[in-house]
Amino acid sequence: MQNASLESVFYSQKNHISPPFLSPSSSDSLFSPSPERHRVSVATNSGKRSPLNRFNNYQPALHPLRCTVELKQQMATEEAAQIQDPRIAGISSSIRVIPDFPKPGIMFQDITTLLLDPKAFKDTIDLFVERYKGKDISVVAGIEARGFIFGPPIALAIGAKFVPMRKPNKLPETQKFPYKLVSCKEGNVIRVYIASREVISEKYSLEYGTDIMEMHVGAVQPGERALVVDDLIATGGTLCAAIKLLERVGVHVVESACVIELKELKGRERLVDKSLFVLISST
Amino acid sequence: MFAGENGLQGDPRLKAISEAIRVIPHFPKPGIMFQDITTLLLDHKAFKDTVDIFVDRYRDMDISVVAGVEARGFMFGPSIALAIGAKFIPLRKPKKLPGKVISESYVLEYGTDCLEMHVGAVQPGERALVIDDLVATGGTLSAAIRLLERVGAEVVECACVIGLPEVKGQCRLNGRPLYILVEPRQLTSASVYSDQS
């Protein structure tokens, strides 16, 4: 669906993308348009609970750790037989790679070209909406700034509210109370929380240095079910910070959803038992 | 021009949209009454109505480009683009866009800032809509218009949810039409202390 002028201007290097990689918590039946196929897939899982079933019931079928191991095994055997949703190819080919951005050695996955392709952009949103509609998700949290592009259309389509997770000092507060620094040691890491009345913060590590993410406290209620959205997962540090912020105020993060996963950076492992869904996995 | 005076007189959706916006006094600095749209995003119906009003207005205007100003323009622009079949172009702060860019600087109250757009994202002759959450002096939107016009696009209109008094009575910005849904809310105890509508 790319027009000639687009290709001539933009970087045409082939995107090194492996076959679409679905997270352990999904199965090819998720993408099948026919509900009957979905049910058949669940029935033939030799008695094991399908990951989709777990998602639907919202209760882990098994002990969380065992569940993850079994799901990974299940996925490995299913992978060969997986049918790729036909929309994935168009989405994948609409993403361009910019080498050496923001620094040498990094192959930057640029989704702005996906946004220039109305069909690919619509398909991207549709794939997420089809997965999350009717799952009682009341919050879509999007991470600044590219999460702001994908999150709101998903939120609008599934009837959820949209909560922006922002860089420091962007979210307005009625009064800046004196900062209260609370530190707590988790293993080798000392986390520092900056407590103020309306905004809570989470400090997290990046490849080089640290960053801080903020959320309005009153935006979500305890017990709400949330989806976290960003364009890409790399090391998983940013997504972990978002999940922690939401969990600190009593929200259940059902899943994290990204367009792209950079497999070699092992973000999925960083998320441990937190569910992750991606459309494209890039090596 | 304001929607409530042009085609949407008495539309109850506008009142609900206005009431979903929260006023934060003295943010980011004393004297500024900040119009916080995050509470609008928490109200699914009001958020959907906001997008629907823009979509209804622009769907038959043959617009192929929706340009959203970082970062709150990103929260409204893509949904409009998807609904009218246009592409979405993020207009970003410096050094965020990875490819080749063109830049336009603009004046702030103190100092200047800069807006960037990818080269090649827009073709000459395309019809474009610029979207942001709020227009105050119009400096940012003017920079956005200049960026698009520099690459030969035609800016059909600039659209904002909120328009501050500085632009009241102005129908045009840089010679381009301006379309605004609501005026800023005044500070009342209700608007300050209600977290969600």
Tab-separated table of C-alpha atoms in Angstrom:
chain	number	residue	atom	x	y	z
A	1	MET	CA	0.000	0.000	0.000
A	2	GLN	CA	3.048	2.253	-0.213
A	3	ASN	CA	2.994	4.787	-2.985
A	4	ALA	CA	6.016	5.264	-5.186
A	5	SER	CA	6.876	8.726	-3.916
A	6	LEU	CA	6.910	7.496	-0.350
A	7	GLU	CA	9.441	4.789	-1.132
A	8	SER	CA	11.665	7.061	-3.128
A	9	VAL	CA	11.945	9.557	-0.314
A	10	PHE	CA	12.055	7.280	2.632
A	11	TYR	CA	14.641	4.827	3.682
A	12	SER	CA	14.072	1.643	1.747
A	13	GLN	CA	16.362	-0.647	3.691
A	14	LYS	CA	14.656	-3.911	4.319
A	15	ASN	CA	13.367	-4.121	7.797
A	16	HIS	CA	14.921	-7.047	9.602
A	17	ILE	CA	11.737	-8.477	10.898
A	18	SER	CA	11.190	-12.065	11.820
A	19	PRO	CA	7.813	-13.725	11.391
A	20	PRO	CA	5.247	-12.073	13.613
A	21	PHE	CA	5.783	-13.046	17.166
A	22	LEU	CA	2.793	-13.327	19.390
A	23	SER	CA	3.207	-13.152	23.122
A	24	PRO	CA	2.669	-16.240	25.243
A	25	SER	CA	-0.669	-14.901	26.295
A	26	SER	CA	-2.102	-15.034	22.794
A	27	SER	CA	-2.657	-17.695	20.235
A	28	ASP	CA	-3.315	-17.664	16.537
A	29	SER	CA	-6.963	-18.161	17.374
A	30	LEU	CA	-7.058	-14.586	18.585
A	31	PHE	CA	-6.661	-13.339	15.073
A	32	SER	CA	-9.058	-15.729	13.428
A	33	PRO	CA	-12.126	-13.837	12.393
A	34	SER	CA	-14.381	-16.800	13.045
A	35	PRO	CA	-15.321	-17.500	16.649
A	36	GLU	CA	-15.753	-21.159	15.751
A	37	ARG	CA	-12.078	-21.474	14.865
A	38	HIS	CA	-11.222	-19.910	18.182
A	39	ARG	CA	-13.272	-22.460	20.075
A	40	VAL	CA	-11.774	-25.347	18.133
A	41	SER	CA	-8.285	-24.165	18.960
A	42	VAL	CA	-9.083	-24.092	22.659
A	43	ALA	CA	-10.594	-27.579	22.543
A	44	THR	CA	-7.557	-29.160	20.929
A	45	ASN	CA	-5.109	-27.870	23.493
A	46	SER	CA	-4.925	-31.348	25.024
A	47	GLY	CA	-6.618	-30.285	28.203
A	48	LYS	CA	-4.325	-27.341	28.955
A	49	ARG	CA	-5.959	-23.978	29.487
A	50	SER	CA	-5.464	-21.797	26.463
A	51	PRO	CA	-3.731	-18.499	27.174
A	52	LEU	CA	-6.769	-16.808	25.692
A	53	ASN	CA	-8.959	-18.604	28.173
A	54	ARG	CA	-6.801	-17.284	30.955
A	55	PHE	CA	-7.164	-13.795	29.561
A	56	ASN	CA	-10.935	-14.086	29.183
A	57	ASN	CA	-11.558	-15.470	32.651
A	58	TYR	CA	-9.118	-13.045	34.090
A	59	GLN	CA	-7.953	-15.690	36.531
A	60	PRO	CA	-4.704	-17.533	35.967
A	61	ALA	CA	-5.582	-21.162	35.305
A	62	LEU	CA	-2.376	-22.361	36.925
A	63	HIS	CA	0.238	-21.097	39.306
A	64	PRO	CA	1.675	-17.987	37.611
A	65	LEU	CA	5.238	-19.278	37.155
A	66	ARG	CA	4.178	-22.669	35.871
A	67	CYS	CA	1.672	-20.979	33.629
A	68	THR	CA	4.377	-18.902	31.983
A	69	VAL	CA	6.613	-21.928	31.350
A	70	GLU	CA	3.764	-23.979	29.951
A	71	LEU	CA	2.590	-21.142	27.774
A	72	LYS	CA	6.081	-20.699	26.338
A	73	GLN	CA	6.230	-24.391	25.493
A	74	GLN	CA	2.802	-24.249	23.990
A	75	MET	CA	3.736	-21.247	21.928
A	76	ALA	CA	6.875	-22.929	20.620
A	77	THR	CA	4.862	-25.829	19.269
A	78	GLU	CA	2.150	-23.586	17.938
A	79	GLU	CA	4.548	-21.199	16.234
A	80	ALA	CA	5.185	-23.450	13.268
A	81	ALA	CA	1.475	-23.797	12.644
A	82	GLN	CA	0.656	-20.148	13.308
A	83	ILE	CA	-1.251	-18.356	10.624
A	84	GLN	CA	-0.149	-14.773	10.314
A	85	ASP	CA	-2.941	-12.259	10.214
A	86	PRO	CA	-2.759	-10.851	6.668
A	87	ARG	CA	-2.719	-7.301	8.010
A	88	ILE	CA	0.603	-7.791	9.806
A	89	ALA	CA	2.675	-7.826	6.615
A	90	GLY	CA	1.393	-4.431	5.558
A	91	ILE	CA	1.996	-2.971	8.997
A	92	SER	CA	5.487	-4.411	9.182
A	93	SER	CA	6.524	-3.105	5.784
A	94	SER	CA	5.248	0.375	6.590
A	95	ILE	CA	7.734	0.826	9.432
A	96	ARG	CA	11.102	2.223	8.418
A	97	VAL	CA	14.445	1.732	10.110
A	98	ILE	CA	16.722	4.699	10.697
A	99	PRO	CA	20.280	3.606	11.441
A	100	ASP	CA	22.395	5.295	14.101
A	101	PHE	CA	19.549	7.177	15.759
A	102	PRO	CA	19.572	8.513	18.420
A	103	LYS	CA	23.153	7.308	18.617
A	104	PRO	CA	25.577	5.169	16.575
A	105	GLY	CA	24.767	1.481	16.523
A	106	ILE	CA	21.060	1.866	17.189
A	107	MET	CA	18.656	0.844	14.409
A	108	PHE	CA	15.671	3.026	15.209
A	109	GLN	CA	12.228	1.629	14.410
A	110	ASP	CA	10.361	4.631	13.044
A	111	ILE	CA	6.589	4.274	13.230
A	112	THR	CA	5.905	7.681	11.674
A	113	THR	CA	5.833	6.005	8.259
A	114	LEU	CA	3.162	3.636	9.541
A	115	LEU	CA	1.091	6.699	10.437
A	116	LEU	CA	1.427	7.896	6.843
A	117	ASP	CA	-0.300	4.750	5.605
A	118	PRO	CA	-3.972	5.075	6.587
A	119	LYS	CA	-4.697	1.403	5.939
A	120	ALA	CA	-1.703	0.186	7.948
A	121	PHE	CA	-2.493	2.568	10.799
A	122	LYS	CA	-6.141	1.510	10.846
A	123	ASP	CA	-5.149	-2.177	10.752
A	124	THR	CA	-2.784	-1.621	13.686
A	125	ILE	CA	-5.531	-0.099	15.798
A	126	ASP	CA	-8.055	-2.732	14.674
A	127	LEU	CA	-5.761	-5.576	15.732
A	128	PHE	CA	-5.506	-4.118	19.239
A	129	VAL	CA	-9.206	-3.262	19.439
A	130	GLU	CA	-10.235	-6.756	18.343
A	131	ARG	CA	-8.123	-8.186	21.139
A	132	TYR	CA	-9.293	-5.864	23.925
A	133	LYS	CA	-12.893	-4.982	23.125
A	134	GLY	CA	-15.384	-6.573	25.489
A	135	LYS	CA	-12.692	-7.496	28.010
A	136	ASP	CA	-13.911	-5.053	30.670
A	137	ILE	CA	-10.892	-2.801	30.315
A	138	SER	CA	-11.741	0.652	31.620
A	139	VAL	CA	-8.316	2.327	31.329
A	140	VAL	CA	-5.884	2.671	28.476
A	141	ALA	CA	-2.619	4.210	29.679
A	142	GLY	CA	-0.377	5.595	26.966
A	143	ILE	CA	3.288	6.418	27.465
A	144	GLU	CA	4.541	9.786	26.277
A	145	ALA	CA	4.758	10.549	23.464
A	146	ARG	CA	4.243	7.798	20.865
A	147	GLY	CA	1.891	5.971	23.227
A	148	PHE	CA	-0.333	9.046	22.861
A	149	ILE	CA	-0.716	8.244	19.165
A	150	PHE	CA	-1.881	4.636	19.535
A	151	GLY	CA	-3.574	4.733	22.944
A	152	PRO	CA	-6.481	7.152	22.416
A	153	PRO	CA	-7.902	5.491	19.264
A	154	ILE	CA	-7.861	2.164	21.114
A	155	ALA	CA	-9.466	3.718	24.205
A	156	LEU	CA	-12.209	5.350	22.153
A	157	ALA	CA	-12.990	2.133	20.306
A	158	ILE	CA	-13.189	-0.080	23.403
A	159	GLY	CA	-15.062	2.424	25.578
A	160	ALA	CA	-12.205	3.070	27.998
A	161	LYS	CA	-10.747	6.281	29.345
A	162	PHE	CA	-7.297	7.390	28.254
A	163	VAL	CA	-4.640	8.216	30.842
A	164	PRO	CA	-1.393	9.824	29.700
A	165	MET	CA	1.800	8.675	31.450
A	166	ARG	CA	4.087	11.669	31.155
A	167	LYS	CA	7.596	12.990	31.549
A	168	PRO	CA	8.102	15.030	34.739
A	169	ASN	CA	6.367	18.343	35.330
A	170	LYS	CA	4.031	18.123	32.345
A	171	LEU	CA	0.921	17.024	34.238
A	172	PRO	CA	-0.636	19.985	36.011
A	173	GLU	CA	-1.124	20.049	39.770
A	174	THR	CA	-3.017	22.607	41.788
A	175	GLN	CA	-0.197	23.103	44.217
A	176	LYS	CA	3.338	21.882	44.467
A	177	PHE	CA	3.622	20.641	48.000
A	178	PRO	CA	7.078	20.334	49.484
A	179	TYR	CA	8.604	17.227	47.995
A	180	LYS	CA	8.753	14.229	50.213
A	181	LEU	CA	11.451	11.810	49.190
A	182	VAL	CA	10.722	8.222	50.077
A	183	SER	CA	13.347	5.658	49.300
A	184	CYS	CA	12.943	1.931	49.452
A	185	LYS	CA	15.432	-0.782	48.670
A	186	GLU	CA	14.373	-3.592	46.355
A	187	GLY	CA	17.258	-5.985	45.962
A	188	ASN	CA	20.121	-4.005	44.498
A	189	VAL	CA	17.967	-1.112	43.458
A	190	ILE	CA	17.030	1.869	45.570
A	191	ARG	CA	13.789	3.372	44.321
A	192	VAL	CA	13.065	6.975	45.063
A	193	TYR	CA	9.481	8.167	45.075
A	194	ILE	CA	8.633	11.820	44.954
A	195	ALA	CA	5.341	12.194	46.769
A	196	SER	CA	3.056	15.072	45.974
A	197	ARG	CA	-0.684	15.369	46.258
A	198	GLU	CA	-1.980	14.831	42.757
A	199	VAL	CA	0.803	13.358	40.713
A	200	ILE	CA	2.767	10.244	41.522
A	201	SER	CA	6.163	9.577	40.049
A	202	GLU	CA	8.274	6.564	39.263
A	203	LYS	CA	11.984	6.774	38.602
A	204	TYR	CA	13.324	4.142	36.228
A	205	SER	CA	16.541	3.238	34.541
A	206	LEU	CA	17.306	3.675	30.870
A	207	GLU	CA	20.207	2.283	28.878
A	208	TYR	CA	22.162	5.342	29.997
A	209	GLY	CA	20.858	7.133	33.058
A	210	THR	CA	17.429	7.347	34.542
A	211	ASP	CA	14.111	8.965	33.795
A	212	ILE	CA	10.934	9.739	35.673
A	213	MET	CA	7.348	8.978	34.693
A	214	GLU	CA	4.286	10.624	36.186
A	215	MET	CA	0.568	9.989	36.358
A	216	HIS	CA	-2.378	11.869	37.823
A	217	VAL	CA	-3.439	10.088	41.008
A	218	GLY	CA	-7.156	10.710	40.557
A	219	ALA	CA	-7.229	9.514	36.965
A	220	VAL	CA	-7.772	5.880	37.940
A	221	GLN	CA	-9.613	4.030	40.698
A	222	PRO	CA	-8.482	0.964	42.611
A	223	GLY	CA	-9.775	-2.177	40.978
A	224	GLU	CA	-9.896	-0.798	37.464
A	225	ARG	CA	-8.536	-2.984	34.665
A	226	ALA	CA	-5.924	-1.307	32.489
A	227	LEU	CA	-4.019	-1.713	29.279
A	228	VAL	CA	-0.621	-0.011	28.869
A	229	VAL	CA	0.243	1.091	25.334
A	230	ASP	CA	3.497	2.206	23.741
A	231	ASP	CA	4.825	2.016	20.193
A	232	LEU	CA	7.763	-0.193	21.070
A	233	ILE	CA	9.251	-2.282	23.885
A	234	ALA	CA	13.039	-2.385	24.125
A	235	THR	CA	14.520	-3.146	27.550
A	236	GLY	CA	11.100	-2.939	29.155
A	237	GLY	CA	12.154	-0.331	31.729
A	238	THR	CA	9.595	2.243	30.625
A	239	LEU	CA	6.745	-0.258	30.531
A	240	CYS	CA	7.700	-1.589	33.959
A	241	ALA	CA	7.582	1.926	35.372
A	242	ALA	CA	4.122	2.480	33.914
A	243	ILE	CA	2.851	-0.818	35.293
A	244	LYS	CA	4.279	-0.018	38.729
A	245	LEU	CA	2.639	3.408	38.773
A	246	LEU	CA	-0.744	1.914	37.987
A	247	GLU	CA	-0.358	-0.920	40.478
A	248	ARG	CA	0.642	1.506	43.203
A	249	VAL	CA	-2.841	3.012	43.020
A	250	GLY	CA	-4.583	-0.337	42.949
A	251	VAL	CA	-5.162	-0.792	39.232
A	252	HIS	CA	-4.837	-4.221	37.668
A	253	VAL	CA	-2.718	-4.079	34.517
A	254	VAL	CA	-4.236	-6.723	32.296
A	255	GLU	CA	-1.651	-6.465	29.520
A	256	SER	CA	0.944	-4.264	27.866
A	257	ALA	CA	0.514	-3.732	24.150
A	258	CYS	CA	3.156	-2.555	21.699
A	259	VAL	CA	3.418	-2.430	17.952
A	260	ILE	CA	7.060	-3.581	17.964
A	261	GLU	CA	9.210	-5.690	20.254
A	262	LEU	CA	13.027	-5.591	20.074
A	263	LYS	CA	13.590	-9.191	21.053
A	264	GLU	CA	17.313	-9.044	21.725
A	265	LEU	CA	16.819	-6.415	24.435
A	266	LYS	CA	14.752	-8.913	26.434
A	267	GLY	CA	12.008	-6.554	27.541
A	268	ARG	CA	9.637	-9.495	27.809
A	269	GLU	CA	11.848	-11.065	30.487
A	270	ARG	CA	11.994	-7.761	32.362
A	271	LEU	CA	8.205	-7.826	32.545
A	272	VAL	CA	8.468	-11.250	34.255
A	273	ASP	CA	4.918	-12.516	34.592
A	274	LYS	CA	3.242	-9.394	33.222
A	275	SER	CA	1.444	-10.104	29.999
A	276	LEU	CA	2.809	-8.560	26.799
A	277	PHE	CA	1.237	-8.451	23.358
A	278	VAL	CA	3.064	-7.218	20.270
A	279	LEU	CA	2.259	-7.174	16.584
A	280	ILE	CA	5.807	-7.346	15.261
A	281	SER	CA	8.998	-8.738	16.696
A	282	SER	CA	12.216	-7.324	15.337
A	283	THR	CA	15.656	-8.939	15.513
B	1	MET	CA	-14.331	30.832	14.875
B	2	PHE	CA	-16.122	29.068	17.669
B	3	ALA	CA	-18.186	25.963	16.964
B	4	GLY	CA	-20.996	27.211	19.185
B	5	GLU	CA	-21.448	30.240	16.951
B	6	ASN	CA	-20.960	28.428	13.665
B	7	GLY	CA	-23.215	25.500	12.990
B	8	LEU	CA	-23.283	23.951	16.451
B	9	GLN	CA	-25.406	26.505	18.289
B	10	GLY	CA	-26.928	24.932	21.365
B	11	ASP	CA	-25.237	21.585	20.753
B	12	PRO	CA	-25.315	19.885	24.181
B	13	ARG	CA	-22.085	18.076	23.416
B	14	LEU	CA	-20.165	21.372	23.593
B	15	LYS	CA	-21.386	22.059	27.097
B	16	ALA	CA	-20.378	18.588	28.248
B	17	ILE	CA	-16.961	18.949	26.625
B	18	SER	CA	-16.419	22.291	28.341
B	19	GLU	CA	-17.438	20.901	31.702
B	20	ALA	CA	-15.092	17.943	31.319
B	21	ILE	CA	-12.101	20.262	31.162
B	22	ARG	CA	-10.424	21.080	34.457
B	23	VAL	CA	-8.899	24.408	35.430
B	24	ILE	CA	-5.623	24.309	37.329
B	25	PRO	CA	-4.707	27.715	38.760
B	26	HIS	CA	-1.149	28.981	38.713
B	27	PHE	CA	0.291	26.197	36.563
B	28	PRO	CA	2.959	26.143	35.209
B	29	LYS	CA	3.488	29.507	36.846
B	30	PRO	CA	1.542	32.061	38.916
B	31	GLY	CA	-1.190	33.864	37.035
B	32	ILE	CA	-1.768	31.144	34.453
B	33	MET	CA	-5.126	29.327	34.633
B	34	PHE	CA	-4.173	26.054	32.996
B	35	GLN	CA	-6.866	24.339	30.926
B	36	ASP	CA	-6.331	20.661	31.691
B	37	ILE	CA	-7.766	18.366	29.008
B	38	THR	CA	-6.702	15.150	30.756
B	39	THR	CA	-10.082	15.100	32.521
B	40	LEU	CA	-11.759	15.264	29.105
B	41	LEU	CA	-9.827	12.119	28.126
B	42	LEU	CA	-11.211	10.385	31.225
B	43	ASP	CA	-14.779	11.026	30.082
B	44	HIS	CA	-15.263	8.570	27.252
B	45	LYS	CA	-18.433	10.171	25.913
B	46	ALA	CA	-17.066	13.701	25.984
B	47	PHE	CA	-13.785	12.577	24.389
B	48	LYS	CA	-15.653	10.689	21.679
B	49	ASP	CA	-17.921	13.691	21.071
B	50	THR	CA	-14.871	15.934	20.690
B	51	VAL	CA	-13.423	13.677	18.015
B	52	ASP	CA	-16.814	13.193	16.343
B	53	ILE	CA	-17.413	16.942	16.024
B	54	PHE	CA	-14.081	17.394	14.260
B	55	VAL	CA	-14.620	14.302	12.091
B	56	ASP	CA	-18.088	15.475	11.029
B	57	ARG	CA	-16.637	18.819	10.027
B	58	TYR	CA	-13.619	17.544	8.097
B	59	ARG	CA	-14.644	14.229	6.571
B	60	ASP	CA	-15.897	15.736	3.317
B	61	MET	CA	-13.241	18.390	2.938
B	62	ASP	CA	-10.861	16.154	0.962
B	63	ILE	CA	-8.207	16.385	3.664
B	64	SER	CA	-5.343	13.919	3.297
B	65	VAL	CA	-3.116	15.119	6.157
B	66	VAL	CA	-3.801	15.650	9.849
B	67	ALA	CA	-0.811	17.265	11.571
B	68	GLY	CA	-0.806	17.097	15.376
B	69	VAL	CA	1.360	19.274	17.579
B	70	GLU	CA	3.366	17.450	20.245
B	71	ALA	CA	2.220	16.227	22.688
B	72	ARG	CA	-1.447	16.952	23.366
B	73	GLY	CA	-2.185	17.267	19.650
B	74	PHE	CA	-1.195	13.584	19.488
B	75	MET	CA	-4.132	12.725	21.723
B	76	PHE	CA	-6.735	14.109	19.307
B	77	GLY	CA	-5.175	14.068	15.853
B	78	PRO	CA	-4.742	10.346	15.152
B	79	SER	CA	-8.378	9.483	15.907
B	80	ILE	CA	-9.523	12.208	13.529
B	81	ALA	CA	-7.049	11.041	10.869
B	82	LEU	CA	-8.225	7.436	11.154
B	83	ALA	CA	-11.870	8.411	10.836
B	84	ILE	CA	-11.422	10.613	7.765
B	85	GLY	CA	-8.876	8.337	6.047
B	86	ALA	CA	-6.009	10.811	6.278
B	87	LYS	CA	-2.426	10.271	7.267
B	88	PHE	CA	-1.195	11.540	10.633
B	89	ILE	CA	1.928	13.677	10.859
B	90	PRO	CA	3.472	14.342	14.273
B	91	LEU	CA	4.935	17.837	14.590
B	92	ARG	CA	7.584	17.471	17.239
B	93	LYS	CA	10.022	19.266	19.492
B	94	PRO	CA	13.619	19.271	18.236
B	95	LYS	CA	15.632	16.040	17.946
B	96	LYS	CA	12.707	13.685	18.471
B	97	LEU	CA	12.010	12.754	14.856
B	98	PRO	CA	14.605	10.268	13.620
B	99	GLY	CA	14.733	11.020	9.916
B	100	LYS	CA	15.466	14.096	7.858
B	101	VAL	CA	13.453	17.050	9.152
B	102	ILE	CA	12.614	20.650	8.455
B	103	SER	CA	12.396	23.054	11.391
B	104	GLU	CA	10.443	26.173	12.148
B	105	SER	CA	11.141	28.324	15.155
B	106	TYR	CA	8.582	30.401	16.964
B	107	VAL	CA	8.465	32.950	19.740
B	108	LEU	CA	7.490	32.136	23.311
B	109	GLU	CA	6.796	34.582	26.085
B	110	TYR	CA	10.473	34.300	26.995
B	111	GLY	CA	12.737	32.980	24.284
B	112	THR	CA	11.999	30.785	21.307
B	113	ASP	CA	11.125	27.159	20.598
B	114	CYS	CA	11.190	24.991	17.527
B	115	LEU	CA	8.810	22.611	15.747
B	116	GLU	CA	9.992	19.890	13.336
B	117	MET	CA	8.409	17.773	10.620
B	118	HIS	CA	9.758	14.867	8.590
B	119	VAL	CA	10.850	15.662	5.054
B	120	GLY	CA	8.749	13.732	2.582
B	121	ALA	CA	5.823	13.158	4.913
B	122	VAL	CA	3.630	15.600	2.999
B	123	GLN	CA	3.445	16.079	-0.762
B	124	PRO	CA	2.899	19.410	-2.489
B	125	GLY	CA	-0.759	20.133	-3.011
B	126	GLU	CA	-2.028	17.974	-0.166
B	127	ARG	CA	-4.796	19.460	1.953
B	128	ALA	CA	-3.928	19.539	5.633
B	129	LEU	CA	-5.577	20.047	9.005
B	130	VAL	CA	-3.520	21.174	12.008
B	131	ILE	CA	-4.726	20.044	15.423
B	132	ASP	CA	-3.734	20.981	18.967
B	133	ASP	CA	-5.576	20.929	22.280
B	134	LEU	CA	-5.442	24.663	22.853
B	135	VAL	CA	-4.566	27.901	21.068
B	136	ALA	CA	-3.319	30.846	23.112
B	137	THR	CA	-1.208	33.351	21.222
B	138	GLY	CA	-1.187	31.216	18.093
B	139	GLY	CA	2.613	31.076	17.954
B	140	THR	CA	2.845	27.280	17.874
B	141	LEU	CA	0.045	26.885	15.338
B	142	SER	CA	1.600	29.566	13.139
B	143	ALA	CA	4.850	27.595	13.118
B	144	ALA	CA	2.904	24.470	12.189
B	145	ILE	CA	1.213	26.292	9.318
B	146	ARG	CA	4.567	27.575	8.059
B	147	LEU	CA	6.071	24.064	8.135
B	148	LEU	CA	3.260	22.632	6.048
B	149	GLU	CA	3.207	25.533	3.605
B	150	ARG	CA	6.969	25.315	3.137
B	151	VAL	CA	6.525	21.839	1.658
B	152	GLY	CA	3.679	22.979	-0.548
B	153	ALA	CA	0.704	21.719	1.433
B	154	GLU	CA	-2.483	23.724	1.710
B	155	VAL	CA	-3.563	24.237	5.323
B	156	VAL	CA	-7.337	24.006	5.135
B	157	GLU	CA	-7.916	24.827	8.800
B	158	CYS	CA	-6.422	24.807	12.293
B	159	ALA	CA	-8.570	23.065	14.861
B	160	CYS	CA	-8.350	23.281	18.644
B	161	VAL	CA	-10.511	22.104	21.490
B	162	ILE	CA	-9.975	25.332	23.490
B	163	GLY	CA	-9.313	28.899	22.354
B	164	LEU	CA	-8.018	31.519	24.772
B	165	PRO	CA	-9.246	35.121	24.768
B	166	GLU	CA	-6.281	36.299	22.733
B	167	VAL	CA	-7.761	34.612	19.691
B	168	LYS	CA	-11.397	35.443	20.369
B	169	GLY	CA	-12.769	37.350	17.429
B	170	GLN	CA	-9.968	36.096	15.208
B	171	CYS	CA	-11.246	33.816	12.527
B	172	ARG	CA	-7.876	33.351	10.926
B	173	LEU	CA	-4.328	32.570	11.942
B	174	ASN	CA	-1.584	33.395	9.468
B	175	GLY	CA	-4.391	33.787	6.972
B	176	ARG	CA	-5.670	30.270	7.645
B	177	PRO	CA	-9.072	29.573	9.222
B	178	LEU	CA	-9.211	28.685	12.915
B	179	TYR	CA	-11.915	26.448	14.392
B	180	ILE	CA	-12.381	26.149	18.142
B	181	LEU	CA	-14.824	24.076	20.173
B	182	VAL	CA	-14.952	25.844	23.530
B	183	GLU	CA	-13.724	28.856	25.462
B	184	PRO	CA	-11.570	28.426	28.556
B	185	ARG	CA	-13.319	27.564	31.768
B	186	GLN	CA	-13.333	30.055	34.558
B	187	LEU	CA	-12.025	29.094	37.929
B	188	THR	CA	-14.754	27.849	40.238
B	189	SER	CA	-14.427	25.540	43.193
B	190	ALA	CA	-16.275	22.862	41.246
B	191	SER	CA	-13.940	22.942	38.279
B	192	VAL	CA	-10.816	22.855	40.395
B	193	TYR	CA	-11.645	20.131	42.834
B	194	SER	CA	-13.596	17.653	40.769
B	195	ASP	CA	-11.144	15.085	39.506
B	196	GLN	CA	-13.400	13.352	37.098
B	197	SER	CA	-16.683	14.204	35.528
